[in-house]
Short mmCIF file of C-alpha atoms and ligand atoms in Angstrom, two decimals:
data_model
loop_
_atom_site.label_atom_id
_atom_site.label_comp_id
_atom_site.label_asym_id
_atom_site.label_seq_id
_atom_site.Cartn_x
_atom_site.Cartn_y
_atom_site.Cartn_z
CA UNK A 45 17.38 -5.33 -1.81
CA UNK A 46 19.63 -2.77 -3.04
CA UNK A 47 23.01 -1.69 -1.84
CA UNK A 48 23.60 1.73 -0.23
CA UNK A 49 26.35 3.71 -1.21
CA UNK A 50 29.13 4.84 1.73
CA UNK A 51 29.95 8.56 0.75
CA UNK A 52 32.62 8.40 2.74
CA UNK A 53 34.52 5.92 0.77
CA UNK A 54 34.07 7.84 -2.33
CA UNK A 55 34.98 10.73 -0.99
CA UNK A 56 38.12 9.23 0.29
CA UNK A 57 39.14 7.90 -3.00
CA UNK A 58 38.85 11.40 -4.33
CA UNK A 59 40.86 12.57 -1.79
CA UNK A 60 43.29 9.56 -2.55
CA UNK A 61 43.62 10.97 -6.33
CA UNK A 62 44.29 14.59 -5.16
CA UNK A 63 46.71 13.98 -2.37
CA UNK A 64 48.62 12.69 -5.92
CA UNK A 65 48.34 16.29 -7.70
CA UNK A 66 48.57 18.48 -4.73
CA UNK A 67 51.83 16.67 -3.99
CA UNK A 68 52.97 17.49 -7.24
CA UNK A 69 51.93 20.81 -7.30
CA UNK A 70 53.94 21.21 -3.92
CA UNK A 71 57.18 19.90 -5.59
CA UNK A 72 56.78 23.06 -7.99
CA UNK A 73 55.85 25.15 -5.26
CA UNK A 74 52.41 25.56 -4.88
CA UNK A 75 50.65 25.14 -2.12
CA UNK A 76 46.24 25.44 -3.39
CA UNK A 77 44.79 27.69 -1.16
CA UNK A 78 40.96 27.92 -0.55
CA UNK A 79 39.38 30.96 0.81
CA UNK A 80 36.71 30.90 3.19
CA UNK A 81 34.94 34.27 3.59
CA UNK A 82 32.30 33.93 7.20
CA UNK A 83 30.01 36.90 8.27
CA UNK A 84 29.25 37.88 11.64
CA UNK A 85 28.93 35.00 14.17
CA UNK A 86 27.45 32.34 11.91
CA UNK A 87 27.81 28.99 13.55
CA UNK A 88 26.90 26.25 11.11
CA UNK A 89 29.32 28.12 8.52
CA UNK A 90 32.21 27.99 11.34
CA UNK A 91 31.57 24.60 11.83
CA UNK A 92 31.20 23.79 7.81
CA UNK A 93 34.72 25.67 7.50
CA UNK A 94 36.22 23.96 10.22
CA UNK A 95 35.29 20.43 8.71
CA UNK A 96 36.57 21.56 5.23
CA UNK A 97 39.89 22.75 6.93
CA UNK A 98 40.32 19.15 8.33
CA UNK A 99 39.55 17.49 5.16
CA UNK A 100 42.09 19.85 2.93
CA UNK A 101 44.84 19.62 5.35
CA UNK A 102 45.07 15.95 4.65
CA UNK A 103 46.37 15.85 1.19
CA UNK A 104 48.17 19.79 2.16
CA UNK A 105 45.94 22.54 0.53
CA UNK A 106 45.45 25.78 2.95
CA UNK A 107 42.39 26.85 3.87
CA UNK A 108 42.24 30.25 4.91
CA UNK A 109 39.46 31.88 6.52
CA UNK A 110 38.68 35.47 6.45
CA UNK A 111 35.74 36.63 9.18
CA UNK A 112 34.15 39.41 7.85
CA UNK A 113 31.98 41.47 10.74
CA UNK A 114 28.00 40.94 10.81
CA UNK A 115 27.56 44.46 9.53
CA UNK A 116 29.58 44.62 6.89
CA UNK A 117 27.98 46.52 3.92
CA UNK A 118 27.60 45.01 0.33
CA UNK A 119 30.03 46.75 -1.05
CA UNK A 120 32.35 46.21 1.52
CA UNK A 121 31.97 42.78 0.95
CA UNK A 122 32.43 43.00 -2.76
CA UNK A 123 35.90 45.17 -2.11
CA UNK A 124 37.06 41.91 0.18
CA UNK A 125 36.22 39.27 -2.34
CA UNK A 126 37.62 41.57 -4.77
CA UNK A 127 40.95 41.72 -2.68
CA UNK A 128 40.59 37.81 -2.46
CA UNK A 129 40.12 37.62 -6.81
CA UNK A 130 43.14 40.00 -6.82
CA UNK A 131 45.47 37.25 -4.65
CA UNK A 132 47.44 35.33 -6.83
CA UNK A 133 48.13 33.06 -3.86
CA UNK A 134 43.98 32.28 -3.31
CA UNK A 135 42.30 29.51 -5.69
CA UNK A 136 39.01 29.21 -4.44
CA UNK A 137 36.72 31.39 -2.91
CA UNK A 138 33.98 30.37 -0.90
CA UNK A 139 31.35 33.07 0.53
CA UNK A 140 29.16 31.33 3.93
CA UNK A 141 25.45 30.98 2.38
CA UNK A 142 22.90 31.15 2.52
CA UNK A 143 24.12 35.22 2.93
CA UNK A 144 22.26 37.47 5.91
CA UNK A 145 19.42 39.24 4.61
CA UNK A 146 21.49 42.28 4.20
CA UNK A 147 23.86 41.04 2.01
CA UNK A 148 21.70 39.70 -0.92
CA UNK A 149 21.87 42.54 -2.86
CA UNK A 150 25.65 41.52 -3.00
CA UNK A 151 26.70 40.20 -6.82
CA UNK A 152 28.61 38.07 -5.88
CA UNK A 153 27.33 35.84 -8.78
CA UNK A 154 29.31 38.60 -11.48
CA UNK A 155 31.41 39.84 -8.51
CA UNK A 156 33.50 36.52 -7.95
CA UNK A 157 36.58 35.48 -10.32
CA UNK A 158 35.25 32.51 -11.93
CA UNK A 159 38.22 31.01 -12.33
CA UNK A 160 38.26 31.00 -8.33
CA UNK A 161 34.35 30.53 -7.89
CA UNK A 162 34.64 26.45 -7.00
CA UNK A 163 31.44 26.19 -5.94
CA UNK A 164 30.28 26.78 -9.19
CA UNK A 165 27.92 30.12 -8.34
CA UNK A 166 28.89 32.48 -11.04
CA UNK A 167 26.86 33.32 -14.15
CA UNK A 168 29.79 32.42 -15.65
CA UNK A 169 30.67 29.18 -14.91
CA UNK A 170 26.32 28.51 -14.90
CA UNK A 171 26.97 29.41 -18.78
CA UNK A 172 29.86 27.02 -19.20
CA UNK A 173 27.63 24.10 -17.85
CA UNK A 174 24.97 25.30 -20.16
CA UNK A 175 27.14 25.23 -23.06
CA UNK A 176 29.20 21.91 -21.92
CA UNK A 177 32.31 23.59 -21.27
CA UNK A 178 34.92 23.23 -19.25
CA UNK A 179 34.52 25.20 -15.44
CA UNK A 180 33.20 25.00 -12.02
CA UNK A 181 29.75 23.49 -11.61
CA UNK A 182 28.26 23.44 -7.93
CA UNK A 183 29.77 21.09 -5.96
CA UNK A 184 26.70 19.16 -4.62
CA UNK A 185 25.52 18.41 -8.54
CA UNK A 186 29.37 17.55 -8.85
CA UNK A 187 29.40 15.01 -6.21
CA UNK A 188 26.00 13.73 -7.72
CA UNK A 189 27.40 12.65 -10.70
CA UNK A 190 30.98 11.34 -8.85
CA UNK A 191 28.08 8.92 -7.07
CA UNK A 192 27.03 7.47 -9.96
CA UNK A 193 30.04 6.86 -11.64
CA UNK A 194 31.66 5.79 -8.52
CA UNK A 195 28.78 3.06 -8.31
CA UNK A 196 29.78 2.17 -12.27
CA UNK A 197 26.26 3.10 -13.76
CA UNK A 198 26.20 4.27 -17.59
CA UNK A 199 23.75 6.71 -17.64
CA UNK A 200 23.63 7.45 -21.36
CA UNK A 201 19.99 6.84 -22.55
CA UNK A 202 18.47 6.96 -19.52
CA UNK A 203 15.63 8.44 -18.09
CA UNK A 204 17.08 10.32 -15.03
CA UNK A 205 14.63 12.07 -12.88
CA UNK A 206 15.66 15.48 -10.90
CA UNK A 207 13.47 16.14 -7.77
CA UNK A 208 13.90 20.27 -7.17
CA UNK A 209 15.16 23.07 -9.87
CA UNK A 210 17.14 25.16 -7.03
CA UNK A 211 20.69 26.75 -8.65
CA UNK A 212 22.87 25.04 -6.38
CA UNK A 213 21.73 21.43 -6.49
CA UNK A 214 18.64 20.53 -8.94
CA UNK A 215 19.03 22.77 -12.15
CA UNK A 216 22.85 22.20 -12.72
CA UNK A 217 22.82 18.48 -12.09
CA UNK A 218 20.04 18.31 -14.50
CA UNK A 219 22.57 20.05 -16.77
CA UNK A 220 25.36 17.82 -16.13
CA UNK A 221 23.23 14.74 -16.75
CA UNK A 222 22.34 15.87 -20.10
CA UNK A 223 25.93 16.77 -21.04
CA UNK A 224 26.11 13.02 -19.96
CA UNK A 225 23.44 11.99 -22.26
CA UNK A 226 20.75 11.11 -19.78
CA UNK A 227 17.40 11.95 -20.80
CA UNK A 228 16.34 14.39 -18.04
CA UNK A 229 13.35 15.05 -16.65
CA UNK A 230 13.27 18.00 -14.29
CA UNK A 231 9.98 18.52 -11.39
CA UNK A 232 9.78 20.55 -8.92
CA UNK A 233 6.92 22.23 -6.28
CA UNK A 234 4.20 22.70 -9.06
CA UNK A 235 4.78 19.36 -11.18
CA UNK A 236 1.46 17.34 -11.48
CA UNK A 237 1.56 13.46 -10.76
CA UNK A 238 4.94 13.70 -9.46
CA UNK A 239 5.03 9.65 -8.04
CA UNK A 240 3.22 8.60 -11.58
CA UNK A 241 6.64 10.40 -13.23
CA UNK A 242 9.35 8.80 -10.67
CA UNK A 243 8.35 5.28 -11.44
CA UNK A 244 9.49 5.99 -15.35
CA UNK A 245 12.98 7.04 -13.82
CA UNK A 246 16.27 4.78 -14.30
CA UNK A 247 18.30 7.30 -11.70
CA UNK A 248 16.23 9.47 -9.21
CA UNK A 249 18.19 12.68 -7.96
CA UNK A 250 15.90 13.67 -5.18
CA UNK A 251 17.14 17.74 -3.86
CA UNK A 252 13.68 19.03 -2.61
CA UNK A 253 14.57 19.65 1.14
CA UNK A 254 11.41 18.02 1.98
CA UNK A 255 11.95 14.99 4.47
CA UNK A 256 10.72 11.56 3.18
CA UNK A 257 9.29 13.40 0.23
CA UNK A 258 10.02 9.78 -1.86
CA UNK A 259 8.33 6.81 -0.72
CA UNK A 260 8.93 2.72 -2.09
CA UNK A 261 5.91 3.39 -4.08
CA UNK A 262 7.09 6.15 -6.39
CA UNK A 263 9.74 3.89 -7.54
CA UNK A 264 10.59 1.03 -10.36
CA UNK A 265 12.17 -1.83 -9.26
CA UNK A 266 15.74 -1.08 -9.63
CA UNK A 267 15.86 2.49 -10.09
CA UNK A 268 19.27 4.26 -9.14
CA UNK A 269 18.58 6.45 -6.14
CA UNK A 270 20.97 9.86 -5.16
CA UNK A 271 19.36 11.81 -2.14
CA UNK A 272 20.91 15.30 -1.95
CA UNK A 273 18.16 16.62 0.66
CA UNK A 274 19.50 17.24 3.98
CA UNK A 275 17.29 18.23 6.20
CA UNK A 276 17.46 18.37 10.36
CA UNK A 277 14.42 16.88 11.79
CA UNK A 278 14.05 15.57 15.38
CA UNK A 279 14.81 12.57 14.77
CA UNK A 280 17.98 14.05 13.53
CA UNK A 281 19.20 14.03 9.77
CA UNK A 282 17.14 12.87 7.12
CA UNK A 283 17.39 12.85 3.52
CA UNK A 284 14.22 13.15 1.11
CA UNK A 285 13.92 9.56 0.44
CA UNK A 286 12.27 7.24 2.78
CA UNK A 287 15.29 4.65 3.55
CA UNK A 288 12.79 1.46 2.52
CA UNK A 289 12.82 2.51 -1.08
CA UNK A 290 16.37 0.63 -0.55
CA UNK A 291 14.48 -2.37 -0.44
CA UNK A 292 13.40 -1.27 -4.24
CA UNK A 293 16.31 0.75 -5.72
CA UNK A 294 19.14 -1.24 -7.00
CA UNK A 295 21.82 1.35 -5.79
CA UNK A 296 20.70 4.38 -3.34
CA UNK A 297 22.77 7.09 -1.09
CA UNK A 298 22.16 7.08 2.30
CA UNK A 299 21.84 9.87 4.62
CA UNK A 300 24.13 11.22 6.56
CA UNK A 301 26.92 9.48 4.99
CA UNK A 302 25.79 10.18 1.20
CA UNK A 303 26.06 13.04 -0.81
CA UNK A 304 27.62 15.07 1.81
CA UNK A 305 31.25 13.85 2.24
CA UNK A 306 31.36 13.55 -1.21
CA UNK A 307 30.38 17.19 -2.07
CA UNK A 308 33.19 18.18 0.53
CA UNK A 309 35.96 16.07 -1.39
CA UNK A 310 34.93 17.90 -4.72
CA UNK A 311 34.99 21.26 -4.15
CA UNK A 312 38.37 20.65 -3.01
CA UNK A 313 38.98 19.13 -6.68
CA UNK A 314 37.81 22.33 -8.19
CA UNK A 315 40.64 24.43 -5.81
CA UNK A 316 43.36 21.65 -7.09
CA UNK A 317 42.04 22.13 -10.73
CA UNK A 318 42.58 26.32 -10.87
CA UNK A 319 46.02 25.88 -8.71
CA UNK A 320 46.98 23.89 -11.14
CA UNK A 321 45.98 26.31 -13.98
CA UNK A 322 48.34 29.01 -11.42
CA UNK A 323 50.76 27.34 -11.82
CA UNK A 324 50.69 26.63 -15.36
P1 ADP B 424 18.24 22.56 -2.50
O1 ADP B 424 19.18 23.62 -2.02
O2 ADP B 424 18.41 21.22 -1.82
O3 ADP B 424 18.27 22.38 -3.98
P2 ADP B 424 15.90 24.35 -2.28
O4 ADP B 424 15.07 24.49 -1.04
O5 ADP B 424 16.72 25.49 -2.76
O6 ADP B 424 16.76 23.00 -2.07
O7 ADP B 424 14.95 23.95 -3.48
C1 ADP B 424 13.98 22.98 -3.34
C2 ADP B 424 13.51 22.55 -4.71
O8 ADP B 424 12.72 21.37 -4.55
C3 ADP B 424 12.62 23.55 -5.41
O9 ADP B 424 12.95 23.58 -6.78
C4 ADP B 424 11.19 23.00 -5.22
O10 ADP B 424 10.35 23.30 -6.32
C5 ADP B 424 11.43 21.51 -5.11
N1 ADP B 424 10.47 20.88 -4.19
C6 ADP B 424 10.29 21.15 -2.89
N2 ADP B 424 9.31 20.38 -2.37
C7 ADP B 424 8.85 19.59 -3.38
C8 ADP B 424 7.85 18.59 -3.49
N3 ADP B 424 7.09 18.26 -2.46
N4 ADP B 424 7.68 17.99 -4.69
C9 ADP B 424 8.46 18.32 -5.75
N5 ADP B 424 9.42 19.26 -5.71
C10 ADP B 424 9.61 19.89 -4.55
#
């Protein structure tokens, strides 16, 4: 029987290490601000910004929000994140995704400082995780890897498995495990065999968005288990991984509880980590 991982007490001993670096960016101050940017009458966003507002108030960094109407054009929403690049007093931007449909033409991948893009969407700060450099990766593959090491697991030489290639979660924690030197092995929708491949992984990253997609017998006994999926169901919120393979896995992320607190805590670390570049 494995042990499940509580998110939530990762995440607050994140938040435990920033409340330490906001404070002293405060004594010089500088007060990390976080920029919100919601469209039209989006509820899940309000209620994502709302729970990120809580959070960052706790260890005193600002979260502003700034409601952009439902029609607003692509470039007028390029001109307001370019207002929000121009603020020396903003250090993260966040844009509500997934966009409206009339907004995807926006590029806000080339449009967004990336010294202020925290969630890591940039082509920018994708070609700094390429390359291993220092910058923003997305904060779900972030909190990923903050898992892991929270949970004390060396993941040099092994064989980690990444369930889904999607920008924000599957392709850059792939990345990050290789800078980490896993060996990686990344499937997706088309891979063949995909349960004969889990069962060679050491640490499973499952981010398919397909409920229960990974079952007690795709696994090795002791495998490493992080579920990223989050998915609303009837039965409520479900991850991607059946909760028996706990029974299997040495260490596995539960969900709720999991990945998501964490991913929350993080992205706040990348608005401490360019204030404290402001105030340099
Ligand atoms: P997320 O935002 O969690 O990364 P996306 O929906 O953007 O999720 O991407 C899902 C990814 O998971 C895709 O890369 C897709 O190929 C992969 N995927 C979805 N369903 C399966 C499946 N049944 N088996 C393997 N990979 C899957």
């Amino acid at each position: 029987m494995g042990t499940l991982v509580d998110g939530r007490a990762v995440a607050a001993g994140v938040m435990e290490g920033l409340a330490v670096r906001v404070q002293r960016l405060h004594d010089r101050g500088c007060v990390p601000q976080l920029a919100f940017v919601l469209i039209g009458e989006s509820g899940p966003a309000r209620v994502y910004a709302g729970r990120l507002e809580r959070l960052a108030t706790t260890v005193g960094i600002d979260v502003s929000r700034l409601q952009l109407p439902a029609d607003v054009t692509v470039s007028g929403l390029e001109r307001q994140v370019g207002a929000l690049n121009a603020d020396w007093a903003v250090d993260g931007i966040l844009v509500q995704m997934p966009l409206p449909p009339h907004l995807v033409g926006a590029h806000l991948s080339s449009v967004i400082d990336p010294h202020k893009d925290v969630d890591g969407i940039t082509v920018s700060n994708a070609g700094k995780l390429y390359l291993g450099l220092p910058g923003h990766p997305p904060s779900t593959a972030r909190a990923i890897l903050e898992i892991i090491d929270f949970a004390g697991i060396e993941i040099a030489g092994q064989h980690a498995i990444v369930i889904g290639r999607s920008n924000v979660v599957g392709h850059p924690v792939a990345e990050l495990l290789l800078n980490r030197h896993a060996t990686v092995t990344i499937t997706h929708r088309r891979t063949r065999d995909l349960f004969c491949l889990c069962r060679q992984a050491d640490v499973l990253v499952v981010a398919a968005g397909a409920p229960g997609l990974i079952t007690p017998d795709a696994l090795k006994s002791g495998v490493v288990i992080v579920d990223a999926g989050i998915n609303v169901t009837e039965h409520g919120v479900v991850g991607d991984v059946d909760p028996r393979c706990v029974e299997v896995a040495s260490v596995m992320t539960p969900v709720p509880g999991g990945v998501g607190p964490v991913t929350n805590a993080v992205l706040l670390v990348g608005v401490v980590e360019s204030a404290e570049t402001r105030d340099a």
